């Protein structure tokens, strides 16, 4: 049996029955990484020795029947913008190229406490700014389905690692689509939780009013298992919501009777690839067969979402990234005086896209332009949120495509940032509204590239996403296609 191919819930069962050990699973995953990583480049650091040590500790608890979680002993990959005590955390930026955090992000601490096994830190677009992982300051990650294509971004390393069985579950972060879009491009499951559900403490900030950490997994059950560990109030994050978190696996059921699914007409217009549209419409037909009622809804301000996002996100980024000044941590390029030191450090440390965003954001916040750009964007953001409130009066979940096309080729959009920005057109408004969304595999294109179905629910209604996504997954075979097509 190829242990690395299994899901967390399958492995948890084998561990519980003592048929395998965490040490064996971890060794299998590390061997898989050694074989596949040179082709896919999903990781910035692989922490093999630490992983085997963690696996031994997990096995001791498992032997005593004292596993604290279903993820005890399960190999996890962590996106490299989450602080890991004692392990390099670069954010794929040269400016943090030598940064070893003295503390764990809350999400990391929770997984550590549950004795999950950390196999490594995954590649990403620098500071999570991008949609293809080509903005990584270290190296690009390739899509395991087709090595001439990008895996999506910014959590491209995590999605590629899961698609290529180089980890069992992974964490990602999503500011405008960075979990859902790479999940769709790599044929795996990715969930962006409601803003505030998962602690951002120790997540390197990009746009603080939009960032959220969430699971990237091989199937919906694993996403529920991982969210069970990640979600919950954290006093260390002032935006963390103090809400009761249910056991998300309770929502996994097989029928959808009485569930109202809304199709936003704006998500099925111009620019949507016909193969993506075909797969998504077939998926909606499947939801109907399972008992869901399909209705049309409207999100009239969607055409403004990309512009609104790129004002809010860059404004916040320009302020958040002011801390990389060569003084406190990270890269320093020395000079005769402090101003030149700041400027040389930042010139050498940040990549082109990060610099572009710092400049855009600084411009949008500057005196005289603040009202015209940033303030206006905040107002449109409220209108976008209101569109969802109104749509959810008519439906329980919204369904549509995750991305307008399947994965594009390396280099295809790097010359034109606007084209790159448009690949998040269906995911961005979910972050602006602070609600939750999931991408599940719903098809494979003729050129053998995966296609994702996006489901969206109101704030703190992740349970609805799990219910619909799981029923759909169990009724179809798409989540199994990964293993069939990914031949590396
Ligand atoms: N692709 C979007 C951007 O470049 C979203 C990134 C993200 O969600 N972190 O900002």
Tab-separated table of C-alpha atoms and ligand atoms in Angstrom:
chain	number	residue	atom	x	y	z
A	1	UNK	CA	0.000	0.000	0.000
A	2	UNK	CA	1.285	3.450	-0.912
A	3	UNK	CA	0.595	5.210	2.371
A	4	UNK	CA	1.289	8.673	0.968
A	5	UNK	CA	-1.721	8.343	-1.356
A	6	UNK	CA	-4.251	8.011	1.464
A	7	UNK	CA	-6.320	10.708	3.147
A	8	UNK	CA	-5.997	11.783	6.767
A	9	UNK	CA	-9.240	10.079	7.753
A	10	UNK	CA	-8.160	6.811	6.123
A	11	UNK	CA	-4.760	6.972	7.828
A	12	UNK	CA	-6.315	7.929	11.171
A	13	UNK	CA	-8.332	4.730	11.002
A	14	UNK	CA	-5.220	2.641	10.246
A	15	UNK	CA	-3.342	4.358	13.076
A	16	UNK	CA	-6.174	3.763	15.494
A	17	UNK	CA	-6.206	0.062	14.596
A	18	UNK	CA	-2.400	0.037	14.962
A	19	UNK	CA	-2.021	-1.307	11.420
A	20	UNK	CA	0.568	1.339	10.596
A	21	UNK	CA	2.623	3.762	12.619
A	22	UNK	CA	3.002	7.484	12.151
A	23	UNK	CA	6.705	6.797	11.642
A	24	UNK	CA	5.925	4.584	8.636
A	25	UNK	CA	3.504	7.114	7.166
A	26	UNK	CA	5.959	9.955	7.658
A	27	UNK	CA	8.778	7.976	6.100
A	28	UNK	CA	6.566	7.160	3.117
A	29	UNK	CA	5.701	10.838	2.659
A	30	UNK	CA	9.341	11.918	2.990
A	31	UNK	CA	10.411	9.321	0.412
A	32	UNK	CA	7.683	10.571	-1.901
A	33	UNK	CA	8.934	14.143	-1.405
A	34	UNK	CA	12.511	13.072	-2.211
A	35	UNK	CA	11.280	11.541	-5.461
A	36	UNK	CA	8.791	14.174	-6.644
A	37	UNK	CA	9.986	17.460	-5.198
A	38	UNK	CA	12.749	18.035	-7.802
A	39	UNK	CA	10.019	18.069	-10.482
A	40	UNK	CA	7.294	20.026	-8.683
A	41	UNK	CA	9.192	22.336	-6.286
A	42	UNK	CA	6.337	22.647	-3.817
A	43	UNK	CA	8.472	23.183	-0.718
A	44	UNK	CA	10.740	25.926	0.535
A	45	UNK	CA	11.953	23.778	3.432
A	46	UNK	CA	11.507	20.083	4.108
A	47	UNK	CA	11.945	19.275	7.781
A	48	UNK	CA	12.562	15.540	7.592
A	49	UNK	CA	14.417	14.994	10.887
A	50	UNK	CA	11.932	17.040	12.857
A	51	UNK	CA	9.086	15.165	11.169
A	52	UNK	CA	10.440	11.746	12.116
A	53	UNK	CA	10.933	12.913	15.689
A	54	UNK	CA	7.363	14.246	15.815
A	55	UNK	CA	6.119	10.965	14.344
A	56	UNK	CA	7.818	8.997	17.132
A	57	UNK	CA	6.152	11.175	19.734
A	58	UNK	CA	2.793	10.715	18.029
A	59	UNK	CA	3.324	6.935	17.993
A	60	UNK	CA	3.924	6.923	21.739
A	61	UNK	CA	0.554	8.567	22.334
A	62	UNK	CA	-1.164	6.342	19.801
A	63	UNK	CA	0.285	3.260	21.484
A	64	UNK	CA	-1.294	4.365	24.752
A	65	UNK	CA	-4.612	5.023	22.988
A	66	UNK	CA	-4.271	8.693	23.907
A	67	UNK	CA	-4.279	10.366	20.497
A	68	UNK	CA	-5.672	13.860	21.062
A	69	UNK	CA	-6.995	14.242	17.516
A	70	UNK	CA	-7.689	12.508	14.216
A	71	UNK	CA	-4.669	14.403	12.906
A	72	UNK	CA	-2.299	12.929	15.474
A	73	UNK	CA	0.600	11.393	13.562
A	74	UNK	CA	-0.576	12.775	10.190
A	75	UNK	CA	1.995	14.555	7.947
A	76	UNK	CA	1.031	18.194	7.439
A	77	UNK	CA	2.578	20.829	5.135
A	78	UNK	CA	2.456	24.438	6.267
A	79	UNK	CA	2.438	27.470	3.996
A	80	UNK	CA	5.604	29.459	4.501
A	81	UNK	CA	3.798	32.594	5.703
A	82	UNK	CA	2.869	30.931	9.007
A	83	UNK	CA	5.429	31.218	11.786
A	84	UNK	CA	6.949	27.943	12.924
A	85	UNK	CA	9.100	28.091	16.046
A	86	UNK	CA	12.703	27.310	15.124
A	87	UNK	CA	11.944	26.673	11.430
A	88	UNK	CA	12.704	29.116	8.634
A	89	UNK	CA	9.632	31.179	7.647
A	90	UNK	CA	10.408	33.181	4.518
A	91	UNK	CA	7.064	34.101	2.965
A	92	UNK	CA	8.976	33.299	-0.233
A	93	UNK	CA	10.655	36.689	0.123
A	94	UNK	CA	14.358	37.514	0.118
A	95	UNK	CA	13.592	40.075	2.800
A	96	UNK	CA	12.692	37.270	5.216
A	97	UNK	CA	15.191	34.835	3.720
A	98	UNK	CA	16.913	34.259	7.072
A	99	UNK	CA	13.930	34.633	9.412
A	100	UNK	CA	13.534	31.903	12.018
A	101	UNK	CA	10.563	32.798	14.220
A	102	UNK	CA	10.887	32.395	17.985
A	103	UNK	CA	7.191	31.423	18.232
A	104	UNK	CA	4.464	29.432	16.492
A	105	UNK	CA	1.443	30.907	14.751
A	106	UNK	CA	-1.681	29.894	16.671
A	107	UNK	CA	-2.713	27.514	13.886
A	108	UNK	CA	0.725	25.893	13.989
A	109	UNK	CA	0.685	25.692	17.786
A	110	UNK	CA	-2.703	23.980	17.699
A	111	UNK	CA	-1.512	21.360	15.233
A	112	UNK	CA	1.668	20.850	17.231
A	113	UNK	CA	-0.371	20.347	20.391
A	114	UNK	CA	-2.443	17.692	18.613
A	115	UNK	CA	0.774	15.929	17.598
A	116	UNK	CA	0.386	16.381	13.873
A	117	UNK	CA	3.688	15.844	12.035
A	118	UNK	CA	5.213	18.838	10.231
A	119	UNK	CA	6.950	17.764	7.026
A	120	UNK	CA	7.816	21.175	5.648
A	121	UNK	CA	6.985	24.715	4.642
A	122	UNK	CA	5.413	25.260	1.237
A	123	UNK	CA	6.248	27.647	-1.553
A	124	UNK	CA	4.003	30.598	-2.342
A	125	UNK	CA	3.875	33.917	-4.128
A	126	UNK	CA	6.003	36.393	-2.196
A	127	UNK	CA	3.935	37.694	0.746
A	128	UNK	CA	0.961	35.818	-0.792
A	129	UNK	CA	0.729	38.363	-3.608
A	130	UNK	CA	-0.084	36.494	-6.767
A	131	UNK	CA	-2.118	33.805	-8.466
A	132	UNK	CA	0.479	31.457	-9.906
A	133	UNK	CA	3.364	31.045	-7.407
A	134	UNK	CA	5.570	32.630	-10.074
A	135	UNK	CA	6.003	35.641	-7.775
A	136	UNK	CA	7.905	33.478	-5.292
A	137	UNK	CA	11.269	35.087	-4.585
A	138	UNK	CA	12.761	31.595	-4.369
A	139	UNK	CA	11.472	29.453	-7.277
A	140	UNK	CA	8.223	28.715	-9.110
A	141	UNK	CA	6.136	25.656	-8.212
A	142	UNK	CA	4.833	23.521	-11.084
A	143	UNK	CA	1.421	21.935	-11.445
A	144	UNK	CA	1.676	18.162	-10.854
A	145	UNK	CA	-1.008	17.546	-13.497
A	146	UNK	CA	1.094	19.240	-16.176
A	147	UNK	CA	4.558	20.499	-15.380
A	148	UNK	CA	4.344	23.217	-18.050
A	149	UNK	CA	1.556	24.878	-16.068
A	150	UNK	CA	1.316	26.881	-12.877
A	151	UNK	CA	-0.353	25.382	-9.781
A	152	UNK	CA	-2.201	28.618	-8.985
A	153	UNK	CA	-1.388	30.849	-6.081
A	154	UNK	CA	-0.594	32.138	-3.748
A	155	UNK	CA	-0.812	28.809	-1.844
A	156	UNK	CA	0.500	26.972	-4.919
A	157	UNK	CA	3.061	24.974	-2.959
A	158	UNK	CA	0.449	23.601	-0.568
A	159	UNK	CA	-1.975	22.706	-3.374
A	160	UNK	CA	0.748	21.074	-5.475
A	161	UNK	CA	2.059	19.154	-2.443
A	162	UNK	CA	-1.416	17.726	-1.796
A	163	UNK	CA	-2.070	16.967	-5.473
A	164	UNK	CA	1.259	15.136	-5.774
A	165	UNK	CA	0.818	13.265	-2.455
A	166	UNK	CA	3.807	15.014	-0.889
A	167	UNK	CA	1.802	15.733	2.285
A	168	UNK	CA	-1.482	14.367	3.610
A	169	UNK	CA	-3.087	17.722	4.487
A	170	UNK	CA	-1.840	21.297	4.186
A	171	UNK	CA	-2.614	24.789	5.363
A	172	UNK	CA	-2.998	27.741	3.034
A	173	UNK	CA	-4.014	31.351	3.369
A	174	UNK	CA	-6.595	33.172	1.291
A	175	UNK	CA	-6.779	36.940	0.906
A	176	UNK	CA	-8.522	37.023	-2.468
A	177	UNK	CA	-8.603	33.391	-3.543
A	178	UNK	CA	-5.230	31.956	-2.597
A	179	UNK	CA	-6.626	28.735	-1.138
A	180	UNK	CA	-9.538	28.114	-3.505
A	181	UNK	CA	-7.859	29.031	-6.807
A	182	UNK	CA	-4.791	26.757	-6.409
A	183	UNK	CA	-7.058	24.011	-5.055
A	184	UNK	CA	-9.133	24.260	-8.243
A	185	UNK	CA	-6.039	24.266	-10.475
A	186	UNK	CA	-4.555	21.242	-8.705
A	187	UNK	CA	-7.734	19.158	-8.375
A	188	UNK	CA	-7.909	19.227	-4.575
A	189	UNK	CA	-10.221	20.696	-1.923
A	190	UNK	CA	-9.571	24.177	-0.498
A	191	UNK	CA	-11.652	26.091	2.023
A	192	UNK	CA	-11.496	29.756	2.933
A	193	UNK	CA	-13.178	30.118	6.324
A	194	UNK	CA	-15.209	33.123	7.447
A	195	UNK	CA	-13.091	36.132	8.406
A	196	UNK	CA	-12.286	35.745	12.100
A	197	UNK	CA	-12.992	32.014	12.382
A	198	UNK	CA	-9.318	31.028	12.281
A	199	UNK	CA	-6.668	32.962	14.200
A	200	UNK	CA	-4.249	35.078	12.173
A	201	UNK	CA	-1.754	35.349	15.025
A	202	UNK	CA	1.621	34.436	13.550
A	203	UNK	CA	0.388	34.624	9.955
A	204	UNK	CA	2.620	37.127	8.156
A	205	UNK	CA	0.139	39.888	7.331
A	206	UNK	CA	-0.646	40.829	3.745
A	207	UNK	CA	-4.064	42.535	3.928
A	208	UNK	CA	-5.303	42.197	7.471
A	209	UNK	CA	-9.002	42.774	6.790
A	210	UNK	CA	-9.034	39.988	4.180
A	211	UNK	CA	-6.461	37.330	5.206
A	212	UNK	CA	-7.717	33.959	6.482
A	213	UNK	CA	-5.988	30.611	7.024
A	214	UNK	CA	-7.721	27.429	5.881
A	215	UNK	CA	-7.287	23.779	4.843
A	216	UNK	CA	-6.078	22.359	1.510
A	217	UNK	CA	-6.806	18.635	1.407
A	218	UNK	CA	-7.442	15.605	-0.789
A	219	UNK	CA	-11.129	15.444	0.092
A	220	UNK	CA	-13.936	17.201	1.953
A	221	UNK	CA	-13.755	15.017	5.070
A	222	UNK	CA	-10.118	15.958	5.573
A	223	UNK	CA	-10.995	19.635	5.176
A	224	UNK	CA	-13.533	19.245	8.004
A	225	UNK	CA	-10.977	17.440	10.181
A	226	UNK	CA	-8.378	20.133	9.648
A	227	UNK	CA	-10.812	22.993	10.176
A	228	UNK	CA	-11.821	21.366	13.481
A	229	UNK	CA	-8.243	21.965	14.655
A	230	UNK	CA	-7.716	25.397	13.114
A	231	UNK	CA	-10.981	27.141	14.031
A	232	UNK	CA	-11.740	28.779	17.331
A	233	UNK	CA	-11.293	31.938	19.324
A	234	UNK	CA	-7.784	33.209	20.025
A	235	UNK	CA	-7.186	36.100	22.426
A	236	UNK	CA	-3.887	36.765	20.606
A	237	UNK	CA	-5.768	37.939	17.493
A	238	UNK	CA	-8.055	40.910	18.133
A	239	UNK	CA	-10.100	40.091	15.004
A	240	UNK	CA	-10.668	36.490	16.059
A	241	UNK	CA	-14.386	35.805	16.486
A	242	UNK	CA	-15.596	34.522	19.827
A	243	UNK	CA	-18.020	31.952	18.422
A	244	UNK	CA	-18.862	28.359	19.267
A	245	UNK	CA	-17.277	26.035	16.694
A	246	UNK	CA	-19.197	22.884	15.881
A	247	UNK	CA	-17.585	19.571	14.975
A	248	UNK	CA	-17.514	20.136	11.224
A	249	UNK	CA	-17.600	16.415	10.428
A	250	UNK	CA	-21.192	16.409	11.734
A	251	UNK	CA	-22.294	18.154	8.550
A	252	UNK	CA	-21.065	15.428	6.225
A	253	UNK	CA	-24.209	13.788	4.877
A	254	UNK	CA	-25.407	12.450	1.618
A	255	UNK	CA	-28.589	14.205	0.644
A	256	UNK	CA	-29.418	17.786	-0.123
A	257	UNK	CA	-33.169	17.822	0.240
A	258	UNK	CA	-34.411	21.292	1.070
A	259	UNK	CA	-31.076	23.003	0.374
A	260	UNK	CA	-31.510	26.081	-1.827
A	261	UNK	CA	-28.563	26.641	-4.176
A	262	UNK	CA	-28.281	30.057	-5.813
A	263	UNK	CA	-26.515	30.613	-9.150
A	264	UNK	CA	-25.290	34.183	-9.549
A	265	UNK	CA	-25.928	35.162	-13.132
A	266	UNK	CA	-22.804	37.387	-13.092
A	267	UNK	CA	-20.624	34.276	-12.602
A	268	UNK	CA	-21.691	32.693	-15.876
A	269	UNK	CA	-20.950	35.479	-18.323
A	270	UNK	CA	-18.205	36.597	-20.642
A	271	UNK	CA	-14.692	35.283	-20.054
A	272	UNK	CA	-15.788	31.947	-18.599
A	273	UNK	CA	-14.070	29.084	-20.392
A	274	UNK	CA	-16.729	26.807	-22.013
A	275	UNK	CA	-15.214	23.646	-20.524
A	276	UNK	CA	-15.255	25.176	-17.031
A	277	UNK	CA	-18.831	26.302	-17.558
A	278	UNK	CA	-19.823	22.840	-18.782
A	279	UNK	CA	-18.323	21.086	-15.752
A	280	UNK	CA	-19.805	23.554	-13.290
A	281	UNK	CA	-23.257	23.286	-14.877
A	282	UNK	CA	-23.026	19.490	-14.770
A	283	UNK	CA	-22.108	19.734	-11.081
A	284	UNK	CA	-25.149	21.882	-10.444
A	285	UNK	CA	-27.257	19.254	-12.202
A	286	UNK	CA	-25.801	16.729	-9.761
A	287	UNK	CA	-26.732	18.918	-6.778
A	288	UNK	CA	-30.284	19.041	-8.112
A	289	UNK	CA	-30.366	15.231	-8.382
A	290	UNK	CA	-29.331	15.076	-4.744
A	291	UNK	CA	-32.396	17.099	-3.828
A	292	UNK	CA	-31.179	20.709	-3.925
A	293	UNK	CA	-33.450	23.422	-5.306
A	294	UNK	CA	-31.675	25.618	-7.825
A	295	UNK	CA	-32.524	29.318	-8.119
A	296	UNK	CA	-30.960	32.257	-9.888
A	297	UNK	CA	-29.541	35.060	-7.769
A	298	UNK	CA	-27.714	38.264	-8.594
A	299	UNK	CA	-24.544	39.875	-7.263
A	300	UNK	CA	-24.840	43.146	-9.189
A	301	UNK	CA	-21.640	44.735	-7.882
A	302	UNK	CA	-19.382	41.805	-8.872
A	303	UNK	CA	-17.903	43.707	-11.841
A	304	UNK	CA	-16.264	46.060	-9.318
A	305	UNK	CA	-14.811	43.350	-7.085
A	306	UNK	CA	-11.340	43.126	-8.650
A	307	UNK	CA	-10.818	46.908	-8.622
A	308	UNK	CA	-12.123	47.183	-5.060
A	309	UNK	CA	-9.896	44.371	-3.876
A	310	UNK	CA	-6.752	45.791	-5.463
A	311	UNK	CA	-7.327	49.102	-3.678
A	312	UNK	CA	-8.130	47.633	-0.251
A	313	UNK	CA	-5.494	44.891	-0.394
A	314	UNK	CA	-2.662	47.101	-1.651
A	315	UNK	CA	-3.494	49.885	0.825
A	316	UNK	CA	-3.294	47.412	3.704
A	317	UNK	CA	-0.193	45.754	2.282
A	318	UNK	CA	1.654	49.065	1.949
A	319	UNK	CA	1.091	49.661	5.630
A	320	UNK	CA	1.805	46.082	6.772
A	321	UNK	CA	5.039	45.823	4.806
A	322	UNK	CA	6.484	49.018	6.316
A	323	UNK	CA	7.881	46.819	9.099
A	324	UNK	CA	10.512	45.268	6.803
A	325	UNK	CA	13.133	47.921	7.259
A	326	UNK	CA	16.292	45.934	7.943
A	327	UNK	CA	16.228	46.878	11.636
A	328	UNK	CA	14.182	44.296	13.472
A	329	UNK	CA	14.510	41.115	11.446
A	330	UNK	CA	15.204	39.731	8.025
A	331	UNK	CA	17.573	41.067	5.412
A	332	UNK	CA	19.720	44.152	6.008
A	333	UNK	CA	21.801	45.850	3.325
A	334	UNK	CA	24.166	48.190	5.133
A	335	UNK	CA	24.801	51.783	4.144
A	336	UNK	CA	26.394	54.930	5.594
A	337	UNK	CA	23.155	56.275	6.985
A	338	UNK	CA	19.845	54.849	8.114
A	339	UNK	CA	17.730	56.203	5.254
A	340	UNK	CA	19.978	54.592	2.658
A	341	UNK	CA	20.008	51.392	4.714
A	342	UNK	CA	16.162	51.237	4.659
A	343	UNK	CA	16.040	51.961	1.011
A	344	UNK	CA	18.756	49.539	-0.061
A	345	UNK	CA	17.302	46.798	2.122
A	346	UNK	CA	13.827	47.202	0.658
A	347	UNK	CA	15.112	47.528	-2.914
A	348	UNK	CA	17.089	44.309	-2.600
A	349	UNK	CA	14.600	42.389	-0.460
A	350	UNK	CA	11.248	42.828	-2.218
A	351	UNK	CA	10.327	41.450	-5.641
A	352	UNK	CA	8.652	43.383	-8.442
A	353	UNK	CA	5.034	42.524	-7.594
A	354	UNK	CA	5.475	43.395	-3.930
A	355	UNK	CA	7.017	46.739	-4.862
A	356	UNK	CA	4.197	47.409	-7.318
A	357	UNK	CA	1.652	46.815	-4.581
A	358	UNK	CA	3.438	48.939	-2.001
A	359	UNK	CA	3.450	51.794	-4.513
A	360	UNK	CA	-0.197	51.325	-5.510
A	361	UNK	CA	-1.289	51.121	-1.885
A	362	UNK	CA	0.748	54.118	-0.813
A	363	UNK	CA	-0.746	56.094	-3.682
A	364	UNK	CA	-4.324	55.081	-2.804
A	365	UNK	CA	-3.800	56.153	0.814
A	366	UNK	CA	-2.027	59.428	0.103
A	367	UNK	CA	-3.549	62.830	0.891
A	368	UNK	CA	-5.792	63.955	-1.935
A	369	UNK	CA	-6.309	60.430	-3.306
A	370	UNK	CA	-7.559	58.704	-0.163
A	371	UNK	CA	-11.178	59.816	-0.712
A	372	UNK	CA	-11.143	59.141	-4.424
A	373	UNK	CA	-9.657	55.644	-4.176
A	374	UNK	CA	-9.419	54.012	-0.766
A	375	UNK	CA	-12.578	55.462	0.760
A	376	UNK	CA	-14.560	54.769	-2.389
A	377	UNK	CA	-13.288	51.196	-2.418
A	378	UNK	CA	-14.476	50.743	1.164
A	379	UNK	CA	-17.940	51.936	0.146
A	380	UNK	CA	-18.086	49.543	-2.805
A	381	UNK	CA	-16.920	46.796	-0.464
A	382	UNK	CA	-20.044	47.429	1.625
A	383	UNK	CA	-22.200	47.185	-1.502
A	384	UNK	CA	-20.571	43.864	-2.429
A	385	UNK	CA	-21.260	42.540	1.057
A	386	UNK	CA	-24.855	43.715	0.794
A	387	UNK	CA	-25.274	41.852	-2.527
A	388	UNK	CA	-24.438	38.626	-0.698
A	389	UNK	CA	-26.819	39.440	2.179
A	390	UNK	CA	-29.609	39.881	-0.345
A	391	UNK	CA	-28.700	36.769	-2.321
A	392	UNK	CA	-28.692	34.689	0.874
A	393	UNK	CA	-32.298	35.697	1.513
A	394	UNK	CA	-33.125	33.532	-1.507
A	395	UNK	CA	-30.679	30.668	-1.073
A	396	UNK	CA	-28.574	28.769	1.480
A	397	UNK	CA	-25.417	28.426	-0.587
A	398	UNK	CA	-24.187	30.008	-3.786
A	399	UNK	CA	-22.570	27.835	-6.462
A	400	UNK	CA	-20.379	28.747	-9.419
A	401	UNK	CA	-16.933	28.314	-10.893
A	402	UNK	CA	-13.839	28.847	-8.727
A	403	UNK	CA	-11.782	30.153	-11.640
A	404	UNK	CA	-12.608	31.380	-15.153
A	405	UNK	CA	-10.203	28.907	-16.825
A	406	UNK	CA	-8.165	25.822	-15.889
A	407	UNK	CA	-4.477	26.274	-14.932
A	408	UNK	CA	-2.563	28.489	-17.343
A	409	UNK	CA	0.989	28.023	-18.619
A	410	UNK	CA	4.081	29.249	-16.821
A	411	UNK	CA	4.905	32.702	-18.078
A	412	UNK	CA	1.510	33.147	-19.758
A	413	UNK	CA	0.369	36.029	-17.566
A	414	UNK	CA	3.548	37.346	-15.973
A	415	UNK	CA	3.927	40.220	-18.440
A	416	UNK	CA	0.440	41.544	-17.752
A	417	UNK	CA	-0.429	41.994	-14.057
A	418	UNK	CA	-4.035	42.881	-14.824
A	419	UNK	CA	-4.582	39.568	-16.584
A	420	UNK	CA	-3.085	37.799	-13.584
A	421	UNK	CA	-5.416	39.740	-11.251
A	422	UNK	CA	-8.436	38.630	-13.286
A	423	UNK	CA	-7.844	34.969	-12.508
A	424	UNK	CA	-9.363	35.640	-9.056
A	425	UNK	CA	-12.516	37.239	-10.364
A	426	UNK	CA	-14.872	34.689	-8.745
A	427	UNK	CA	-13.064	34.303	-5.443
A	428	UNK	CA	-12.233	37.879	-4.424
A	429	UNK	CA	-15.727	39.039	-3.490
A	430	UNK	CA	-15.982	36.299	-0.837
A	431	UNK	CA	-13.012	37.859	0.994
A	432	UNK	CA	-14.378	41.379	0.563
A	433	UNK	CA	-17.654	40.232	2.152
A	434	UNK	CA	-15.865	38.309	4.933
A	435	UNK	CA	-17.864	35.137	4.263
A	436	UNK	CA	-16.747	31.542	3.522
A	437	UNK	CA	-16.161	29.524	0.357
A	438	UNK	CA	-14.856	26.135	-0.707
A	439	UNK	CA	-13.521	24.741	-3.984
A	440	UNK	CA	-14.096	21.070	-4.779
A	441	UNK	CA	-12.991	19.178	-7.901
A	442	UNK	CA	-15.851	18.956	-10.416
A	443	UNK	CA	-14.264	17.962	-13.696
A	444	UNK	CA	-11.228	17.440	-15.863
A	445	UNK	CA	-10.723	19.360	-19.108
A	446	UNK	CA	-9.868	17.736	-22.433
A	447	UNK	CA	-6.256	18.657	-21.861
A	448	UNK	CA	-6.444	16.793	-18.528
A	449	UNK	CA	-6.556	19.764	-16.212
A	450	UNK	CA	-8.785	19.845	-13.143
A	451	UNK	CA	-11.774	22.173	-12.782
A	452	UNK	CA	-13.174	23.470	-9.481
A	453	UNK	CA	-16.723	24.099	-8.269
A	454	UNK	CA	-16.968	26.955	-5.786
A	455	UNK	CA	-19.601	26.951	-3.054
A	456	UNK	CA	-20.155	30.068	-0.948
A	457	UNK	CA	-22.072	30.406	2.333
A	458	UNK	CA	-22.843	33.226	4.792
A	459	UNK	CA	-20.494	34.055	7.665
A	460	UNK	CA	-19.916	31.150	10.086
A	461	UNK	CA	-21.988	28.753	7.971
A	462	UNK	CA	-19.051	26.521	7.029
A	463	UNK	CA	-21.370	23.629	7.940
A	464	UNK	CA	-23.455	24.349	4.845
A	465	UNK	CA	-20.344	24.214	2.660
A	466	UNK	CA	-19.374	20.856	4.123
A	467	UNK	CA	-22.864	19.459	3.691
A	468	UNK	CA	-23.157	20.383	0.023
A	469	UNK	CA	-19.520	19.719	-0.889
A	470	UNK	CA	-19.497	16.305	0.758
A	471	UNK	CA	-22.779	15.134	-0.769
A	472	UNK	CA	-21.484	16.233	-4.172
A	473	UNK	CA	-18.095	14.603	-3.690
A	474	UNK	CA	-19.589	11.297	-2.621
A	475	UNK	CA	-21.960	11.251	-5.591
A	476	UNK	CA	-19.148	11.794	-8.087
A	477	UNK	CA	-15.661	10.495	-8.809
A	478	UNK	CA	-13.776	13.725	-9.401
A	479	UNK	CA	-11.821	13.651	-6.173
A	480	UNK	CA	-10.344	10.309	-7.226
A	481	UNK	CA	-9.113	11.618	-10.590
A	482	UNK	CA	-6.080	13.120	-8.896
A	483	UNK	CA	-4.483	9.766	-8.329
A	484	UNK	CA	-5.405	8.578	-11.799
A	485	UNK	CA	-3.941	11.451	-13.789
A	486	UNK	CA	-1.057	12.700	-11.750
A	487	UNK	CA	1.778	10.580	-13.061
A	488	UNK	CA	5.062	12.051	-12.035
B	1	LIG	N1	-4.254	36.541	-6.261
B	1	LIG	C1	-4.680	37.514	-5.315
B	1	LIG	C2	-3.580	38.527	-5.099
B	1	LIG	O1	-2.660	38.470	-5.835
B	1	LIG	C3	-5.064	36.844	-4.027
B	1	LIG	C4	-3.893	36.427	-3.239
B	1	LIG	C5	-4.271	35.809	-1.930
B	1	LIG	O2	-5.391	35.395	-1.708
B	1	LIG	N2	-3.321	35.807	-1.021
B	1	LIG	O3	-3.623	39.348	-4.255
